[in-house]
PDB file of C-alpha atoms in Angstrom:
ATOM      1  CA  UNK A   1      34.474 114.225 -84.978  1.00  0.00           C
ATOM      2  CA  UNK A   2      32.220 115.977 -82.199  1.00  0.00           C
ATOM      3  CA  UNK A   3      28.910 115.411 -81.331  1.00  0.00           C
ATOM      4  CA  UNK A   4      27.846 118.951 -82.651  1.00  0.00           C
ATOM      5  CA  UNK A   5      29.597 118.466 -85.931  1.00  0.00           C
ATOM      6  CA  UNK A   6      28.101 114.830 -86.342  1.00  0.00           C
ATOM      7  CA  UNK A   7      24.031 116.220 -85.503  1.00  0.00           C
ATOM      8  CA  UNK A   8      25.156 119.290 -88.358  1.00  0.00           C
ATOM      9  CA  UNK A   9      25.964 116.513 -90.851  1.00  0.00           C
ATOM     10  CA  UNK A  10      22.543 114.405 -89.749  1.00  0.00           C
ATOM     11  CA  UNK A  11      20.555 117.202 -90.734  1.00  0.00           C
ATOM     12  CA  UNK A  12      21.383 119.108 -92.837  1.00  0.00           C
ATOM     13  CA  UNK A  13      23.581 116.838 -95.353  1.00  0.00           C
ATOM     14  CA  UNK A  14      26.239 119.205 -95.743  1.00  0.00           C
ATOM     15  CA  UNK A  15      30.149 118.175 -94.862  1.00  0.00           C
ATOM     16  CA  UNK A  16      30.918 119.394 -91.548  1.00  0.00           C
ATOM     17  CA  UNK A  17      34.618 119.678 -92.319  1.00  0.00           C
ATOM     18  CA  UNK A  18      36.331 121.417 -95.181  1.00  0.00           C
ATOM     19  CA  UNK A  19      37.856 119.456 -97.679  1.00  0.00           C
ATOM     20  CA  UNK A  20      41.494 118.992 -97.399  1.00  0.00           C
ATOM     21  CA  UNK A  21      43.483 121.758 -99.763  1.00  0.00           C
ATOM     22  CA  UNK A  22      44.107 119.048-102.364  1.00  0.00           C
ATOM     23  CA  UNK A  23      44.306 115.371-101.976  1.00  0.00           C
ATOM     24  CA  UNK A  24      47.091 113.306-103.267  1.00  0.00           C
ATOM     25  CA  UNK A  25      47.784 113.605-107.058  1.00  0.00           C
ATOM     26  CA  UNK A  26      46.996 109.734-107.511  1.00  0.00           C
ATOM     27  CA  UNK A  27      43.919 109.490-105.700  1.00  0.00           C
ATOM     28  CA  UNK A  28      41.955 110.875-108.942  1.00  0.00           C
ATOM     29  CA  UNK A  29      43.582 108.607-111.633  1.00  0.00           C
ATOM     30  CA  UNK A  30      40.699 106.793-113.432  1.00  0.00           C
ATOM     31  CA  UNK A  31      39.847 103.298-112.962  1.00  0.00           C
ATOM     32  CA  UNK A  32      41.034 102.701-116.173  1.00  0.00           C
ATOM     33  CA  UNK A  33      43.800 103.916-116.094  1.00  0.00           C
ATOM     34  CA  UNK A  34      44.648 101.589-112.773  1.00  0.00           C
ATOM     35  CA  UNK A  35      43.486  98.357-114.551  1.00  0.00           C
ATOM     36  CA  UNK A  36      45.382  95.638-116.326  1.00  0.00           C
ATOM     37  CA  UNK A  37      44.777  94.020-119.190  1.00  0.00           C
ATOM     38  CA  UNK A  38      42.696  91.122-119.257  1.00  0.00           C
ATOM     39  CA  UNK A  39      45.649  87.956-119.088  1.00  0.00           C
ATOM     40  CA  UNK A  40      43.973  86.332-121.616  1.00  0.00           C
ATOM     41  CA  UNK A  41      44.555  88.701-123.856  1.00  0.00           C
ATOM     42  CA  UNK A  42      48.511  89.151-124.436  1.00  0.00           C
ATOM     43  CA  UNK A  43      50.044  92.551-124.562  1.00  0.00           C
ATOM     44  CA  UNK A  44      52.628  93.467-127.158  1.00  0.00           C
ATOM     45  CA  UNK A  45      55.925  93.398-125.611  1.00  0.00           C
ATOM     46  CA  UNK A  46      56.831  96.862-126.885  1.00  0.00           C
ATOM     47  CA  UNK A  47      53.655  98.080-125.648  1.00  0.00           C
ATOM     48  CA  UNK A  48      53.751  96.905-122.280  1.00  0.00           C
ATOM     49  CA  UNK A  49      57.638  97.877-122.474  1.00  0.00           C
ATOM     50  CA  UNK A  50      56.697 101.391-123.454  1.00  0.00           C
ATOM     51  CA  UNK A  51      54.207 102.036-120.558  1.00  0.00           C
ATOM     52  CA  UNK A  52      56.601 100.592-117.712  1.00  0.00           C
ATOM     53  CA  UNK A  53      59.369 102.825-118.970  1.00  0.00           C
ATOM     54  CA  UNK A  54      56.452 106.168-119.613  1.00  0.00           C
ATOM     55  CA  UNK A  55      57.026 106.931-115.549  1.00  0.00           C
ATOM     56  CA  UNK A  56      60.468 107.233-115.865  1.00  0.00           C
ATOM     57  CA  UNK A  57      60.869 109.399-119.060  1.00  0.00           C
ATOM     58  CA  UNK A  58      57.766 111.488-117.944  1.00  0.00           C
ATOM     59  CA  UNK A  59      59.966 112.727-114.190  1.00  0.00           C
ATOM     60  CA  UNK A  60      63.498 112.434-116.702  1.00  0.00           C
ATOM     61  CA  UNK A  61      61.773 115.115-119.126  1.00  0.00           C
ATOM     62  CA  UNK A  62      60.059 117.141-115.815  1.00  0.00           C
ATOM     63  CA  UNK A  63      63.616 117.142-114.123  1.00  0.00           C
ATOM     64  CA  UNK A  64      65.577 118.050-116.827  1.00  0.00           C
ATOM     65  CA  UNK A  65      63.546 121.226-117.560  1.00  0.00           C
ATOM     66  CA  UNK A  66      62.715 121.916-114.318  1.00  0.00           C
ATOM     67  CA  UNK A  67      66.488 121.867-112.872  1.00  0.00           C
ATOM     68  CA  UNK A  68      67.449 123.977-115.537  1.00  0.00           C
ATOM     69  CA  UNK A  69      64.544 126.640-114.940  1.00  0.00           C
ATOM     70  CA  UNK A  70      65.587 127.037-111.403  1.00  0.00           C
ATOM     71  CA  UNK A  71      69.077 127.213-112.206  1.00  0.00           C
ATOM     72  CA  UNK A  72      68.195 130.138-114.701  1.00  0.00           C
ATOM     73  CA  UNK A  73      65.877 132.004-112.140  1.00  0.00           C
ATOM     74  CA  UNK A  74      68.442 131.541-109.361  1.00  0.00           C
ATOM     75  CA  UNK A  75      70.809 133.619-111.739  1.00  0.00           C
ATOM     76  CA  UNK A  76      68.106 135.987-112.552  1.00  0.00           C
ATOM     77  CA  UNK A  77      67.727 136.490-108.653  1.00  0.00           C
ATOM     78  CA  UNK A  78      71.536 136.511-107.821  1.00  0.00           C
ATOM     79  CA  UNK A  79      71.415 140.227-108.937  1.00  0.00           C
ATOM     80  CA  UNK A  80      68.911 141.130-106.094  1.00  0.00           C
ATOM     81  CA  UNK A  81      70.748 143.566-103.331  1.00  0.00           C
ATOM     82  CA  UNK A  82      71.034 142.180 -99.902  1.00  0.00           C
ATOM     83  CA  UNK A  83      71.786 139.160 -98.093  1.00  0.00           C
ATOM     84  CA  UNK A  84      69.053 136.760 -98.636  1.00  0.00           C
ATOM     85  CA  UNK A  85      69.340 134.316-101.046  1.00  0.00           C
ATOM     86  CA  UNK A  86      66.324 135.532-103.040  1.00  0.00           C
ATOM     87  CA  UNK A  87      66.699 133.432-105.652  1.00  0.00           C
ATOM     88  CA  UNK A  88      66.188 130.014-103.453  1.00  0.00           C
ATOM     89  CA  UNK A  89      63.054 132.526-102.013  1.00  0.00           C
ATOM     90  CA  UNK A  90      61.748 132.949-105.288  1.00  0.00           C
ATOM     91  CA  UNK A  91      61.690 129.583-106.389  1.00  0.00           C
ATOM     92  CA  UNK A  92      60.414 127.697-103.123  1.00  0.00           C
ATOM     93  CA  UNK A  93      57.520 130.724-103.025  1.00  0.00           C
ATOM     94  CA  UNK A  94      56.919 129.803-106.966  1.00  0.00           C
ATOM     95  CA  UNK A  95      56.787 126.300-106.993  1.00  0.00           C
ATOM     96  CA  UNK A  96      54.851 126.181-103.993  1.00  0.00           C
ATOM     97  CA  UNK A  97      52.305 128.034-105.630  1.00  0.00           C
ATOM     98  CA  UNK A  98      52.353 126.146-108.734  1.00  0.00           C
ATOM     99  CA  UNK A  99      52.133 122.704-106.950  1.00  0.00           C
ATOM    100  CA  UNK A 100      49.237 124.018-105.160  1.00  0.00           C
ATOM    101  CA  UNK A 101      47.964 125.217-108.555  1.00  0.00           C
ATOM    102  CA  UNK A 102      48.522 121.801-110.650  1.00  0.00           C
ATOM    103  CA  UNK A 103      47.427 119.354-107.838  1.00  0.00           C
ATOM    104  CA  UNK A 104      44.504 121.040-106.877  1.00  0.00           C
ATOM    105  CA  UNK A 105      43.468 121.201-110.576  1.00  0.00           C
ATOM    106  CA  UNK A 106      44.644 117.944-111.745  1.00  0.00           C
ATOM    107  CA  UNK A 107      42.572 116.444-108.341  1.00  0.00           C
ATOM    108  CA  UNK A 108      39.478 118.327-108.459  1.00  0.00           C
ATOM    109  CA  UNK A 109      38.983 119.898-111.047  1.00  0.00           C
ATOM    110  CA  UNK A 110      40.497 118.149-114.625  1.00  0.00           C
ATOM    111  CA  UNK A 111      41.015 114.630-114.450  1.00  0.00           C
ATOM    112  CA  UNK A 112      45.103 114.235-115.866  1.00  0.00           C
ATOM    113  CA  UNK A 113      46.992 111.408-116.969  1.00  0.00           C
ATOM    114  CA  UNK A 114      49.009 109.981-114.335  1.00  0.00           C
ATOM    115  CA  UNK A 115      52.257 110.482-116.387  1.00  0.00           C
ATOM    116  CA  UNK A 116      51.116 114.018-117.014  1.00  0.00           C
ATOM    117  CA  UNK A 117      50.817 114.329-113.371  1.00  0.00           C
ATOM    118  CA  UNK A 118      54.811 112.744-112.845  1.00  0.00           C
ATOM    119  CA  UNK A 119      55.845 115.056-115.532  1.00  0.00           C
ATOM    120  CA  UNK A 120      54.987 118.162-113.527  1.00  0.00           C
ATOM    121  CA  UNK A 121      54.984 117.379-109.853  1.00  0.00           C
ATOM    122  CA  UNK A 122      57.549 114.833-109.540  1.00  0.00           C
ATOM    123  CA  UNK A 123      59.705 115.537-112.376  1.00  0.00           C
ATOM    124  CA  UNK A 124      59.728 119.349-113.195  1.00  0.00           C
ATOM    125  CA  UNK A 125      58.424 120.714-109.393  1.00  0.00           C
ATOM    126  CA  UNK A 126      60.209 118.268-107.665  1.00  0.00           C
ATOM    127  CA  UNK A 127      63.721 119.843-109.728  1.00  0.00           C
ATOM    128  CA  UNK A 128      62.391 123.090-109.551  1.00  0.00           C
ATOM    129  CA  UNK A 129      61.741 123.548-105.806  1.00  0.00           C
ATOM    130  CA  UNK A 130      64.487 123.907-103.842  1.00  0.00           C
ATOM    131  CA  UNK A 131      63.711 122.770 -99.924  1.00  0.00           C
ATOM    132  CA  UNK A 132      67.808 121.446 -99.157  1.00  0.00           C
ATOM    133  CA  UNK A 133      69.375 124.475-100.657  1.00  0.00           C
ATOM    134  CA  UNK A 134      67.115 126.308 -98.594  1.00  0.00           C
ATOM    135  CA  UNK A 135      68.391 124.479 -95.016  1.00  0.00           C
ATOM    136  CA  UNK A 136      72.258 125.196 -96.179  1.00  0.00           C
ATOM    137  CA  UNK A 137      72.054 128.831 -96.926  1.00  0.00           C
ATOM    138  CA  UNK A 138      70.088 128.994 -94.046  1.00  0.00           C
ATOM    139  CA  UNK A 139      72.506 127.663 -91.769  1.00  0.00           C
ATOM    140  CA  UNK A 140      75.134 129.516 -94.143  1.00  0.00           C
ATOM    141  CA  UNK A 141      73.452 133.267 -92.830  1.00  0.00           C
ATOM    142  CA  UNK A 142      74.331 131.921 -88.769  1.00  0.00           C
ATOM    143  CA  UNK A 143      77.560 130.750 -89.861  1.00  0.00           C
ATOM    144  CA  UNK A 144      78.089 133.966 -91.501  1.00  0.00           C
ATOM    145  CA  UNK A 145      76.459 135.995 -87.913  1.00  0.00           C
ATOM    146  CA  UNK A 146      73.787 137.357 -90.151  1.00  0.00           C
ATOM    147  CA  UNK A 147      71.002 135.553 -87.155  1.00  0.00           C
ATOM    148  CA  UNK A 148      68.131 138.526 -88.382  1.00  0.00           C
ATOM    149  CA  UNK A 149      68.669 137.444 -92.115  1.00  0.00           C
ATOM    150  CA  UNK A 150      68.424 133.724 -91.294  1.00  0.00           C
ATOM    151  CA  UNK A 151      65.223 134.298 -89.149  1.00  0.00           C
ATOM    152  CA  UNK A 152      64.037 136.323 -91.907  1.00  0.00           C
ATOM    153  CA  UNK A 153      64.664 134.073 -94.653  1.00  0.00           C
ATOM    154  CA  UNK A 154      62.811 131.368 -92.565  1.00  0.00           C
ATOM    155  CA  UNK A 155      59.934 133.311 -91.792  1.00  0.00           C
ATOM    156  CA  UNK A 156      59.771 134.277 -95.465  1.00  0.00           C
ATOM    157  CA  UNK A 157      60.157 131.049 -97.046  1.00  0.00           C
ATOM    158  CA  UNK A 158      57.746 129.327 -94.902  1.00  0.00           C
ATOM    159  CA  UNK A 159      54.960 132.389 -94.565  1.00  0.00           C
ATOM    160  CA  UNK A 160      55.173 132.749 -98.589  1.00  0.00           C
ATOM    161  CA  UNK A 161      55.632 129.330 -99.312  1.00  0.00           C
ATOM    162  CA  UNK A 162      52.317 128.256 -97.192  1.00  0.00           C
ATOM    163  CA  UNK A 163      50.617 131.095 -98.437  1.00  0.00           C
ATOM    164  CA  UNK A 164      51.343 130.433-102.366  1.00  0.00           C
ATOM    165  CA  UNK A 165      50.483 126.917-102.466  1.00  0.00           C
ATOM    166  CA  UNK A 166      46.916 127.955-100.860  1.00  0.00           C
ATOM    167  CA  UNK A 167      46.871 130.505-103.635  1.00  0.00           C
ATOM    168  CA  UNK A 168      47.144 128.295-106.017  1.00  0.00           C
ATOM    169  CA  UNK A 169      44.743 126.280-104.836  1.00  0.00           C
ATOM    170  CA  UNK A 170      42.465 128.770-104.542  1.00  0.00           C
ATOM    171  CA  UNK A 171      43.522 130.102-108.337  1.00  0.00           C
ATOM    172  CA  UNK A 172      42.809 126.428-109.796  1.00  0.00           C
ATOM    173  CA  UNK A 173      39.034 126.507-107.930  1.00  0.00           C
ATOM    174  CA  UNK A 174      38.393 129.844-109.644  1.00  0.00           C
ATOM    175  CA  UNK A 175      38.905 127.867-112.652  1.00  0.00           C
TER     176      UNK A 175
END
């Protein structure tokens, strides 16, 4: 930090840097939630069997519903003219936005369950979003001599994908 920025926080108290857009999903989860149970105090085994497994059915559940959402929007898309693959657009531009949405709120705004948290951005974003099948049709256009439509589709999914998850960001602070 510079000199300048380090007097502005001296005297005037106020953060001389903005806040990052949103911090890591976990970094809000409540003490609680992070501590164990006293040992001297034995946890039923189907209790303590239930929450290691919660994780894992919490992304299962997210995955399953989110795969089949962007299977069903990449359909919907398909029927777009031209030679983008707008539906891969679409859903990288949408669940960008909604990931900057839900972590912003679930970080700074609401305090979540972690397995609520898993659910959506792990489980159903992490399915939904669609980052690989954006490199292959990518290098699909150049295969295919379409270089314009390639450097379009890259400009467009990374100008529109930055841009929506600082939307949603900014949607979740007008909260």
């Amino acid at each position: 930090m510079s000199t300048r920025m380090a007097e502005d926080d001296e005297t005037d108290g106020r953060a001389a840097l903005a806040p990052p857009l949103f911090t890591h999903p976990y970094d809000a989860i409540p003490e609680a939630e992070l501590a164990h149970a006293p040992e001297d105090v034995p946890e039923p085994a189907a209790t303590h069997w239930r929450a290691r497994l919660a994780p894992y059915a919490a992304i299962s559940a997210g995955g399953l519903l989110g795969a089949n959402t962007r299977y069903l929007t990449g359909q919907w898309a398909a029927r777009w003219p031209g030679p983008l693959p707008w539906g891969t657009l679409l859903i990288n531009v949408t669940g960008s936005l909604a990931l900057g949405f839900f972590l912003t709120l679930v970080t700074e705004r609401f305090i979540g369950r972690a397995v609520t948290r898993l659910f959506v951005a792990t489980g159903f974003l992490g399915a939904y979003t669609t980052f690989s099948t954006f490199g292959v049709e990518t290098i699909t256009l150049a295969q295919h001599h379409l270089y314009g439509a390639a450097l379009a589709y890259i400009a467009a999914s990374l100008t529109l994908g930055l841009a929506a998850v600082v939307a949603g960001a900014a949607a979740a602070r007008a909260l």
